[in-house]
Short mmCIF file of C-alpha atoms in Angstrom, two decimals:
data_model
loop_
_atom_site.label_atom_id
_atom_site.label_comp_id
_atom_site.label_asym_id
_atom_site.label_seq_id
_atom_site.Cartn_x
_atom_site.Cartn_y
_atom_site.Cartn_z
CA MET A 1 28.86 -66.73 14.91
CA LEU A 2 29.85 -63.35 13.57
CA VAL A 3 27.54 -60.38 14.41
CA SER A 4 26.60 -58.24 11.42
CA PRO A 5 27.68 -54.54 11.84
CA LEU A 6 24.27 -53.55 10.56
CA ARG A 7 22.63 -55.74 13.20
CA LEU A 8 24.81 -54.07 15.83
CA VAL A 9 23.39 -50.70 14.61
CA ARG A 10 19.82 -51.77 14.89
CA THR A 11 20.50 -53.08 18.37
CA ILE A 12 21.85 -49.78 19.55
CA MET A 13 19.01 -47.87 17.92
CA THR A 14 16.54 -49.73 20.15
CA SER A 15 18.60 -49.44 23.38
CA VAL A 16 19.94 -45.81 23.69
CA THR A 17 17.95 -42.80 25.09
CA GLU A 18 16.63 -39.99 22.98
CA GLU A 19 19.29 -37.60 24.40
CA THR A 20 22.20 -39.85 23.09
CA THR A 21 20.61 -41.20 19.97
CA ALA A 22 22.25 -38.88 17.37
CA PRO A 23 25.88 -39.12 18.51
CA VAL A 24 25.73 -42.74 19.43
CA LEU A 25 24.22 -43.79 16.11
CA ALA A 26 26.77 -41.74 14.20
CA ALA A 27 29.59 -43.57 16.00
CA ALA A 28 27.81 -46.81 15.38
CA ALA A 29 27.53 -46.15 11.77
CA ALA A 30 31.18 -45.47 11.50
CA ALA A 31 32.00 -48.68 13.41
CA ALA A 32 29.66 -50.63 11.16
CA ALA A 33 31.35 -49.25 8.08
CA ALA A 34 34.82 -50.20 9.43
CA GLY A 35 33.56 -53.51 10.48
CA LEU A 36 32.73 -54.53 6.87
CA THR A 37 36.37 -54.70 6.05
CA GLN A 38 37.79 -55.31 9.51
CA LYS A 39 40.22 -58.12 9.94
CA ARG A 40 38.98 -61.02 12.17
CA VAL A 41 40.88 -63.92 13.54
CA PRO A 42 39.14 -67.26 12.80
CA ILE A 43 36.92 -68.50 15.60
CA PRO A 44 37.28 -72.16 16.31
CA PRO A 45 34.23 -74.42 15.66
CA ARG A 46 33.28 -74.89 19.34
CA GLY A 47 34.45 -71.36 20.30
CA VAL A 48 32.47 -68.14 20.58
CA ASP A 49 33.09 -64.69 19.00
CA TYR A 50 33.10 -61.93 21.64
CA ARG A 51 31.92 -59.44 19.14
CA GLY A 52 28.46 -57.91 19.94
CA LYS A 53 28.48 -59.56 23.40
CA ILE A 54 27.61 -58.14 26.79
CA VAL A 55 29.07 -60.51 29.31
CA LEU A 56 29.42 -61.39 32.98
CA ALA A 57 32.82 -60.65 34.41
CA PRO A 58 34.98 -63.29 36.33
CA MET A 59 34.50 -62.62 40.02
CA VAL A 60 35.83 -64.65 42.89
CA ARG A 61 32.91 -65.78 45.18
CA SER A 62 30.44 -63.68 43.16
CA GLY A 63 30.81 -65.61 39.91
CA GLU A 64 29.74 -69.05 41.05
CA LEU A 65 27.10 -71.02 39.07
CA PRO A 66 23.87 -69.46 40.54
CA SER A 67 25.20 -65.97 39.73
CA ARG A 68 26.00 -67.05 36.11
CA LEU A 69 22.59 -68.58 35.67
CA LEU A 70 20.93 -65.45 36.96
CA ALA A 71 23.00 -63.24 34.49
CA LEU A 72 22.05 -65.59 31.67
CA HIS A 73 18.29 -65.54 32.74
CA TYR A 74 18.30 -61.71 32.36
CA GLY A 75 20.09 -61.60 29.05
CA ALA A 76 23.85 -61.97 29.50
CA ASP A 77 25.38 -63.16 26.26
CA LEU A 78 28.38 -64.98 27.83
CA VAL A 79 29.46 -65.62 31.36
CA TRP A 80 32.99 -65.94 32.67
CA GLY A 81 33.45 -68.26 35.72
CA PRO A 82 35.52 -67.07 38.78
CA GLU A 83 39.18 -67.13 38.43
CA THR A 84 40.38 -70.61 39.30
CA ILE A 85 43.89 -71.33 40.26
CA ASP A 86 45.64 -74.01 38.04
CA ARG A 87 47.04 -75.87 41.10
CA ALA A 88 43.42 -76.10 42.56
CA MET A 89 42.11 -77.81 39.54
CA ILE A 90 45.05 -80.05 38.77
CA GLY A 91 44.34 -83.39 40.45
CA THR A 92 40.56 -82.95 40.58
CA THR A 93 38.07 -85.64 39.38
CA ARG A 94 35.31 -84.80 36.91
CA ARG A 95 31.83 -86.13 37.76
CA VAL A 96 28.22 -85.49 36.70
CA ASN A 97 25.92 -84.81 39.63
CA PRO A 98 23.02 -87.36 39.22
CA ARG A 99 20.45 -85.01 40.95
CA ASN A 100 20.84 -81.88 38.76
CA HIS A 101 23.23 -83.22 35.94
CA CYS A 102 25.74 -80.43 36.69
CA ILE A 103 29.40 -81.16 35.88
CA GLU A 104 31.63 -80.88 38.93
CA TRP A 105 35.33 -81.14 39.50
CA THR A 106 36.05 -82.38 43.01
CA ARG A 107 39.09 -83.31 45.18
CA VAL A 108 39.75 -84.65 48.67
CA PRO A 109 40.20 -81.74 51.04
CA THR A 110 43.75 -80.98 52.20
CA ASN A 111 42.66 -78.96 55.29
CA ASN A 112 42.61 -81.27 58.31
CA VAL A 113 39.39 -79.94 59.66
CA LYS A 114 37.59 -80.20 56.29
CA LYS A 115 38.76 -83.75 55.95
CA GLU A 116 36.80 -84.62 59.12
CA LEU A 117 33.67 -82.92 57.77
CA PHE A 118 33.72 -83.73 53.96
CA ASP A 119 34.65 -86.68 51.66
CA GLU A 120 35.04 -84.26 48.78
CA SER A 121 35.20 -80.62 47.88
CA VAL A 122 33.54 -79.13 44.78
CA ILE A 123 36.25 -77.02 43.24
CA TYR A 124 34.37 -76.04 40.08
CA ARG A 125 30.85 -76.59 38.79
CA ILE A 126 29.01 -75.77 35.47
CA ASP A 127 25.55 -76.37 34.10
CA PRO A 128 26.17 -78.10 30.72
CA VAL A 129 22.70 -77.31 29.50
CA ARG A 130 21.99 -73.71 30.56
CA GLU A 131 25.50 -72.57 30.07
CA ALA A 132 26.11 -74.46 26.80
CA GLY A 133 28.05 -72.42 24.36
CA ARG A 134 28.16 -69.46 26.75
CA HIS A 135 30.70 -70.35 29.44
CA ILE A 136 34.30 -69.11 29.62
CA PHE A 137 36.72 -70.63 32.07
CA GLN A 138 39.25 -68.30 33.52
CA ILE A 139 42.61 -69.60 34.74
CA GLY A 140 44.73 -68.09 37.41
CA THR A 141 48.24 -69.18 36.45
CA SER A 142 51.93 -68.12 36.26
CA ASP A 143 53.30 -71.16 34.41
CA PRO A 144 52.66 -72.27 30.73
CA ALA A 145 52.77 -75.99 31.50
CA ARG A 146 50.37 -75.77 34.53
CA ALA A 147 48.03 -73.55 32.46
CA VAL A 148 47.86 -76.13 29.82
CA GLU A 149 47.39 -79.07 32.31
CA CYS A 150 44.51 -77.15 33.99
CA ALA A 151 42.92 -76.15 30.71
CA LYS A 152 42.80 -79.72 29.49
CA LEU A 153 40.65 -80.70 32.46
CA VAL A 154 37.82 -78.41 31.47
CA ALA A 155 38.33 -77.46 27.76
CA ALA A 156 35.75 -80.12 26.47
CA ASP A 157 32.98 -78.72 28.63
CA VAL A 158 33.48 -75.01 28.11
CA SER A 159 33.47 -72.52 25.14
CA GLY A 160 36.67 -70.68 25.84
CA ILE A 161 39.74 -70.31 28.13
CA ASP A 162 40.58 -66.98 29.51
CA VAL A 163 43.87 -66.03 31.33
CA ASN A 164 43.64 -63.64 34.31
CA ALA A 165 46.20 -61.02 33.97
CA GLY A 166 44.30 -58.23 35.75
CA CYS A 167 43.43 -59.25 39.33
CA PRO A 168 45.21 -56.96 41.80
CA LYS A 169 44.32 -58.91 44.89
CA PRO A 170 47.19 -60.46 46.91
CA PHE A 171 45.72 -64.03 46.71
CA SER A 172 46.39 -63.77 42.97
CA THR A 173 49.46 -61.72 42.71
CA HIS A 174 51.56 -63.24 45.40
CA ALA A 175 52.45 -66.17 43.19
CA GLY A 176 53.05 -64.18 40.14
CA MET A 177 49.51 -64.54 38.80
CA GLY A 178 46.91 -61.93 37.96
CA ALA A 179 48.07 -58.46 37.55
CA ALA A 180 51.59 -59.56 38.44
CA LEU A 181 51.82 -60.91 34.91
CA LEU A 182 51.70 -57.42 33.61
CA ARG A 183 55.15 -56.92 35.06
CA THR A 184 56.42 -60.13 33.45
CA PRO A 185 55.08 -59.86 29.81
CA GLU A 186 57.36 -62.65 28.55
CA LYS A 187 55.83 -65.09 30.98
CA LEU A 188 52.29 -63.89 30.04
CA VAL A 189 53.07 -64.28 26.36
CA SER A 190 54.59 -67.74 26.84
CA ILE A 191 51.38 -68.79 28.69
CA LEU A 192 49.02 -67.60 25.90
CA GLU A 193 51.26 -69.08 23.24
CA ALA A 194 51.19 -72.50 25.03
CA LEU A 195 47.38 -72.43 25.32
CA VAL A 196 46.93 -71.40 21.77
CA ALA A 197 49.28 -74.17 20.57
CA GLU A 198 47.87 -77.00 22.68
CA ILE A 199 44.31 -76.20 23.65
CA LYS A 200 42.88 -74.30 20.67
CA PRO A 201 43.49 -76.92 17.99
CA ALA A 202 42.79 -79.94 20.26
CA PHE A 203 39.49 -78.71 21.60
CA ASP A 204 38.42 -76.12 18.99
CA ILE A 205 37.99 -73.29 21.40
CA GLY A 206 39.45 -69.87 21.57
CA ILE A 207 41.96 -68.38 24.09
CA SER A 208 41.59 -64.96 25.46
CA VAL A 209 43.11 -62.71 28.10
CA LYS A 210 42.01 -60.06 30.56
CA ILE A 211 44.44 -57.26 31.51
CA ARG A 212 44.50 -53.75 33.09
CA LEU A 213 45.99 -50.44 31.97
CA LEU A 214 49.79 -49.86 32.38
CA GLU A 215 51.24 -46.60 33.53
CA THR A 216 51.43 -44.97 30.10
CA PRO A 217 49.57 -45.32 26.77
CA ALA A 218 52.80 -46.41 25.05
CA GLU A 219 53.41 -49.21 27.62
CA THR A 220 49.81 -50.44 27.30
CA GLU A 221 50.02 -50.36 23.46
CA ALA A 222 53.26 -52.29 23.40
CA LEU A 223 51.76 -54.97 25.72
CA VAL A 224 48.47 -55.28 23.81
CA ARG A 225 50.47 -55.70 20.50
CA ARG A 226 52.50 -58.54 21.99
CA LEU A 227 49.40 -60.25 23.40
CA CYS A 228 47.46 -60.00 20.20
CA ALA A 229 50.33 -61.52 18.26
CA THR A 230 50.01 -64.78 20.26
CA GLY A 231 46.94 -66.00 18.39
CA ILE A 232 44.22 -65.14 20.94
CA THR A 233 40.73 -64.39 19.79
CA GLY A 234 39.72 -61.94 22.43
CA LEU A 235 41.20 -59.38 24.86
CA THR A 236 39.35 -57.60 27.79
CA ILE A 237 40.71 -54.36 29.13
CA HIS A 238 39.85 -53.29 32.57
CA CYS A 239 40.09 -49.51 32.41
CA ARG A 240 41.98 -49.05 35.58
CA THR A 241 45.71 -49.55 36.53
CA THR A 242 46.76 -52.13 39.04
CA PRO A 243 46.91 -49.82 42.13
CA MET A 244 43.46 -48.23 41.48
CA ARG A 245 40.56 -49.26 43.75
CA PRO A 246 37.03 -50.01 42.45
CA ARG A 247 35.71 -46.74 43.92
CA GLU A 248 38.02 -44.72 41.60
CA ARG A 249 36.43 -44.08 38.26
CA ALA A 250 37.56 -46.03 35.25
CA ILE A 251 39.97 -44.39 32.83
CA ARG A 252 38.84 -44.59 29.17
CA GLY A 253 41.46 -42.32 27.52
CA GLN A 254 43.41 -45.31 26.23
CA LEU A 255 40.38 -47.33 25.24
CA ARG A 256 40.00 -46.28 21.60
CA MET A 257 43.75 -46.97 20.99
CA ILE A 258 43.53 -50.37 22.59
CA ALA A 259 40.47 -51.31 20.42
CA ASP A 260 42.24 -50.09 17.32
CA VAL A 261 45.35 -52.24 18.09
CA CYS A 262 43.11 -55.29 18.76
CA HIS A 263 41.45 -54.77 15.34
CA GLU A 264 44.81 -54.55 13.55
CA PHE A 265 45.29 -58.19 14.58
CA GLY A 266 41.66 -59.16 14.17
CA VAL A 267 41.15 -59.63 17.86
CA ALA A 268 37.92 -58.86 19.64
CA CYS A 269 38.11 -56.23 22.30
CA LEU A 270 35.89 -56.02 25.32
CA VAL A 271 35.69 -53.03 27.75
CA ASN A 272 35.51 -53.52 31.55
CA GLY A 273 35.33 -51.04 34.36
CA ASP A 274 32.22 -49.08 35.50
CA VAL A 275 29.96 -50.65 32.91
CA GLU A 276 26.56 -50.28 34.51
CA ASN A 277 24.00 -52.16 32.32
CA ARG A 278 23.26 -53.40 28.77
CA ASP A 279 22.23 -49.99 27.47
CA HIS A 280 25.34 -48.28 28.91
CA ALA A 281 27.52 -51.11 27.40
CA LEU A 282 26.17 -50.54 23.93
CA GLU A 283 26.81 -46.81 24.26
CA LEU A 284 30.44 -47.38 25.27
CA MET A 285 30.92 -49.86 22.46
CA ALA A 286 29.71 -47.35 19.95
CA GLU A 287 31.68 -44.38 21.41
CA TYR A 288 35.06 -46.16 21.82
CA GLY A 289 34.92 -48.79 19.02
CA THR A 290 35.11 -51.85 21.24
CA ASP A 291 33.47 -55.09 20.24
CA GLY A 292 31.74 -55.96 23.53
CA ALA A 293 31.51 -55.04 27.18
CA MET A 294 31.97 -56.76 30.53
CA ILE A 295 29.87 -56.00 33.65
CA ALA A 296 31.18 -56.85 37.15
CA THR A 297 30.12 -54.76 40.19
CA CYS A 298 26.67 -53.98 38.99
CA ALA A 299 26.02 -57.54 38.00
CA GLU A 300 27.11 -58.62 41.51
CA LYS A 301 24.37 -56.45 43.04
CA ASN A 302 21.61 -57.21 40.57
CA GLY A 303 22.01 -59.60 37.63
CA SER A 304 19.04 -57.99 35.80
CA CYS A 305 21.44 -55.25 34.70
CA PHE A 306 21.86 -57.39 31.56
CA ARG A 307 18.34 -56.69 30.58
CA ALA A 308 17.79 -53.73 28.20
CA LYS A 309 15.54 -50.95 29.30
CA ALA A 310 13.29 -51.62 26.37
CA ASP A 311 12.76 -55.15 27.73
CA GLY A 312 12.04 -54.10 31.30
CA GLY A 313 15.40 -52.88 32.57
CA LEU A 314 16.56 -53.36 36.15
CA ALA A 315 14.45 -55.69 38.27
CA THR A 316 13.68 -55.03 41.93
CA TRP A 317 16.20 -56.61 44.27
CA GLU A 318 13.40 -58.71 45.69
CA GLU A 319 12.74 -60.23 42.27
CA ALA A 320 16.38 -60.92 41.55
CA VAL A 321 17.05 -62.42 44.95
CA ALA A 322 14.14 -64.78 44.69
CA LYS A 323 15.36 -66.09 41.39
CA TYR A 324 18.94 -66.34 42.65
CA VAL A 325 18.00 -68.33 45.69
CA ARG A 326 16.11 -70.79 43.39
CA PHE A 327 18.98 -71.21 41.08
CA ALA A 328 21.37 -71.77 44.17
CA MET A 329 19.24 -74.61 45.49
CA GLU A 330 18.85 -76.15 42.01
CA VAL A 331 22.61 -76.45 41.58
CA GLU A 332 23.33 -77.32 45.28
CA ASN A 333 25.43 -74.14 45.71
CA LYS A 334 27.60 -73.91 48.90
CA PHE A 335 25.44 -72.40 51.53
CA HIS A 336 27.96 -69.95 52.79
CA ASN A 337 28.42 -68.65 49.21
CA THR A 338 24.73 -68.12 48.89
CA LYS A 339 24.67 -66.13 52.11
CA PHE A 340 27.61 -64.07 50.86
CA MET A 341 25.86 -63.26 47.65
CA LEU A 342 22.68 -62.30 49.42
CA THR A 343 24.64 -59.65 51.46
CA GLN A 344 25.70 -58.21 48.08
CA MET A 345 22.21 -58.34 46.60
CA VAL A 346 20.09 -57.19 49.55
CA PRO A 347 20.44 -53.43 50.32
CA GLY A 348 22.22 -52.73 53.57
CA LYS A 349 19.43 -50.41 54.63
CA SER A 350 16.76 -53.17 54.38
CA PRO A 351 15.84 -54.97 57.71
CA LYS A 352 16.16 -58.17 55.88
CA TYR A 353 19.92 -57.63 55.47
CA ARG A 354 20.51 -58.17 59.20
CA GLU A 355 17.90 -60.88 59.44
CA LEU A 356 19.81 -62.99 56.92
CA THR A 357 22.97 -63.01 58.99
CA PRO A 358 21.98 -65.65 61.53
CA CYS A 359 20.35 -68.00 58.95
CA LYS A 360 21.70 -71.52 58.99
CA SER A 361 19.56 -73.13 56.22
CA TYR A 362 17.89 -72.50 52.93
CA GLY A 363 14.47 -72.94 54.70
CA LYS A 364 15.25 -69.93 57.08
CA ILE A 365 16.41 -67.83 54.13
CA ILE A 366 13.10 -68.49 52.37
CA GLU A 367 11.25 -67.51 55.57
CA VAL A 368 13.26 -64.28 56.03
CA LEU A 369 12.81 -63.27 52.42
CA GLY A 370 9.02 -63.75 52.73
CA LEU A 371 8.86 -66.46 50.03
CA THR A 372 7.06 -69.13 52.08
CA GLY A 373 3.98 -68.67 49.84
CA ASP A 374 5.68 -70.53 47.04
CA GLU A 375 5.13 -74.14 48.16
CA GLU A 376 7.49 -75.56 45.45
CA LEU A 377 10.32 -73.23 46.70
CA VAL A 378 9.64 -74.28 50.31
CA GLU A 379 9.77 -78.03 49.41
CA MET A 380 12.96 -77.38 47.43
CA ALA A 381 14.59 -75.68 50.50
CA ARG A 382 13.55 -78.60 52.67
CA ARG A 383 15.19 -81.15 50.37
CA THR A 384 18.27 -79.08 49.95
CA ASP A 385 18.68 -78.56 53.61
CA GLU A 386 18.44 -82.27 54.24
CA LEU A 387 20.85 -83.08 51.35
CA MET A 388 23.38 -80.62 52.74
CA LYS A 389 22.89 -81.68 56.31
CA LEU A 390 21.79 -78.09 57.21
CA VAL A 391 18.98 -79.65 59.22
CA THR A 392 18.22 -82.91 60.77
CA PRO A 393 15.32 -85.13 59.64
CA ASP A 394 13.08 -83.66 62.44
CA GLY A 395 13.61 -80.25 61.06
CA SER A 396 16.00 -78.79 63.58
CA SER A 397 19.39 -77.28 62.85
CA SER A 398 22.09 -79.90 62.24
CA ASN A 399 24.35 -77.63 64.34
CA SER A 400 22.38 -78.54 67.51
CA SER A 401 22.90 -82.23 67.17
CA SER A 402 25.90 -84.58 68.06
CA SER A 403 26.73 -88.13 67.35
CA SER A 404 27.77 -88.79 71.04
CA GLY A 405 25.27 -90.53 73.31
CA ASN A 406 26.46 -88.48 76.39
CA ASP A 407 24.03 -85.64 77.21
CA ASN A 408 26.94 -83.49 78.54
CA SER A 409 28.83 -83.90 75.38
CA LYS A 410 25.77 -82.93 73.35
CA VAL A 411 25.53 -79.76 75.35
CA GLU A 412 29.17 -79.01 75.00
CA ALA A 413 29.13 -79.72 71.23
CA ALA A 414 26.15 -77.42 70.74
CA GLY A 415 27.76 -74.66 72.82
CA ASP A 416 30.97 -74.96 70.94
CA ASP A 417 29.23 -74.94 67.57
CA LYS A 418 27.14 -71.98 68.47
CA LYS A 419 30.34 -70.05 69.45
CA LYS A 420 31.85 -71.07 66.09
CA HIS A 421 28.77 -69.89 64.24
CA ASP A 422 28.47 -66.66 66.00
CA LEU A 423 32.21 -65.89 65.51
CA THR A 424 32.06 -66.92 61.99
CA ASN A 425 29.06 -64.69 61.28
CA ASN A 426 30.63 -61.73 63.07
CA VAL A 427 33.86 -62.26 61.05
CA ALA A 428 32.03 -62.58 57.75
CA GLN A 429 29.89 -59.52 58.44
CA GLN A 430 32.76 -57.26 59.49
CA GLU A 431 34.87 -58.37 56.52
CA ASN A 432 32.04 -57.82 54.11
CA LEU A 433 31.43 -54.24 55.53
CA LYS A 434 35.16 -53.59 55.40
CA ARG A 435 35.33 -54.59 51.77
CA LYS A 436 32.40 -52.41 50.91
CA ARG A 437 33.84 -49.44 52.71
CA GLU A 438 37.14 -49.86 50.85
CA ASP A 439 35.19 -49.88 47.60
CA GLY A 440 33.53 -46.61 48.51
CA ASP A 441 30.08 -47.94 49.50
CA GLU A 442 28.63 -45.11 51.74
CA GLU A 443 25.73 -47.24 53.01
CA THR A 444 28.06 -49.23 55.03
CA GLU A 445 28.91 -46.39 57.30
CA LYS A 446 25.54 -46.89 58.98
CA GLN A 447 26.10 -50.71 59.33
CA GLN A 448 29.04 -50.63 61.80
CA PRO A 449 28.45 -53.07 64.58
CA PRO A 450 28.32 -51.56 68.14
CA PRO A 451 31.74 -51.67 69.99
CA SER A 452 30.64 -54.49 72.27
CA MET A 453 30.13 -56.72 69.05
CA ARG A 454 33.45 -55.78 67.30
CA ILE A 455 35.99 -58.54 67.45
CA ASN A 456 39.51 -59.04 66.39
CA VAL A 457 39.37 -60.91 63.06
CA SER A 458 42.51 -62.98 63.55
CA GLU A 459 41.63 -63.91 67.09
CA ALA A 460 38.09 -64.84 66.07
CA GLY A 461 39.40 -66.94 63.21
CA GLU A 462 41.64 -68.94 65.61
CA ALA A 463 38.71 -69.39 68.00
CA ALA A 464 36.33 -70.42 65.21
CA THR A 465 38.93 -72.95 64.06
CA THR A 466 39.34 -74.30 67.53
CA ALA A 467 35.58 -74.75 67.92
CA ALA A 468 35.25 -76.36 64.55
CA THR A 469 38.03 -78.76 65.31
CA SER A 470 36.32 -79.67 68.68
CA VAL A 471 33.05 -80.42 66.93
CA ALA A 472 34.65 -82.30 64.14
CA GLU A 473 36.48 -84.60 66.54
CA GLN A 474 33.19 -85.34 68.37
CA GLN A 475 31.42 -86.12 65.05
CA SER A 476 34.39 -87.98 63.37
CA SER A 477 32.63 -91.36 63.78
CA GLN A 478 29.86 -90.20 61.51
CA PRO A 479 31.06 -90.01 57.93
CA VAL A 480 29.63 -87.41 55.71
CA ALA A 481 28.30 -88.26 52.20
CA ALA A 482 30.15 -86.94 49.21
CA ALA A 483 27.16 -84.71 48.36
CA VAL A 484 27.69 -82.73 51.47
CA ALA A 485 30.85 -81.21 49.76
CA ALA A 486 28.45 -78.98 47.74
CA SER A 487 27.11 -77.37 50.87
#
């Protein structure tokens, strides 16, 4: 649905502060006038127009279903799923979860240890009701044929397909995906052309792409022109170059030019990079002439950043965390992913941050967060823990039990599992702190573990794998239900 330029002006008028009202409204009026005659590519019947939208960015680990539902709850217009590699999706089986009606794409694990523990792994999950008309699937790919094969698996259940051409992380670039595609524009163009030719008409959804700045404005402009000519409906520009770290401020000098080029082709342009909240997004849109904005880091910390100040603004972390945990249990989110997200949302200075680290179940998380007064939430945690085998029927941690009838083997298994759990928690905590320090988070300087607790990550990983293998071998006679894959 097209957003009226006049409606955009009215939205901005109710969202900006008094100090910025005059210049912002002047820019908005100019944008509205231009929008009356602006060229627009046709939006397919099942697709969505990115114009006038404030959206959740695609984030690996931080963009799983509970995070997307939290963003939508607080007012996000669209949500991008985490980058999903084409090879990971190809070969999956689509199913509908009978308990919560989520659509899941699963496959048999290829990892030998996981094979012993899980019948299936959930590769991707969406909520067809709460995400209806608002979910964009992002592909990590470096091959047109694989991109099309992957997109065909999900296209009927999503509202758009986006190609990742901006992620600078090695897991994406090592195979020519992500930001590596910026160095091979011919390949990127061929991928977009294949998707536009085969997915857009067959499934009536649009194709878009997310990129980064190149070294010079001339190079960026040339690339944007080539991409817009492929038939895409939207382009997101992350206002950083590939080598730049998140702690480095976004560069907006090329933004107006990029938006103008997109508009020449009728393509919607979204700005990404240091977008703080809905009000800030609207200001950037008015100032630089972009059609929408994408929020990443701030949404990772608190999904209520999508709520306008006039509607209540940023919620407390306690409120956001409580809603997130509820969403996580409703959709049977993987427990380790839930714990990871809580370490992003709970301030490092809060005592609860460290108390969450040893938690092994949703029930314990509810207790640590002080949510036991909500009986419905407590019961939901109990059912979820049992479903995911996080606790045994008697309420104890499943990690303390073994299928063996020998008392000594039970003790050994429990000991091995405790070592595995402790090592895993230490590794996860140190990697999380390291990532935050690299991104410029000063709070983490006070969260360094004492020297006696610091471990070599590679050695710990090997030890954890050995311990996990030992436990798996002792429990191999006890098959795990397919639903456990979601844990």
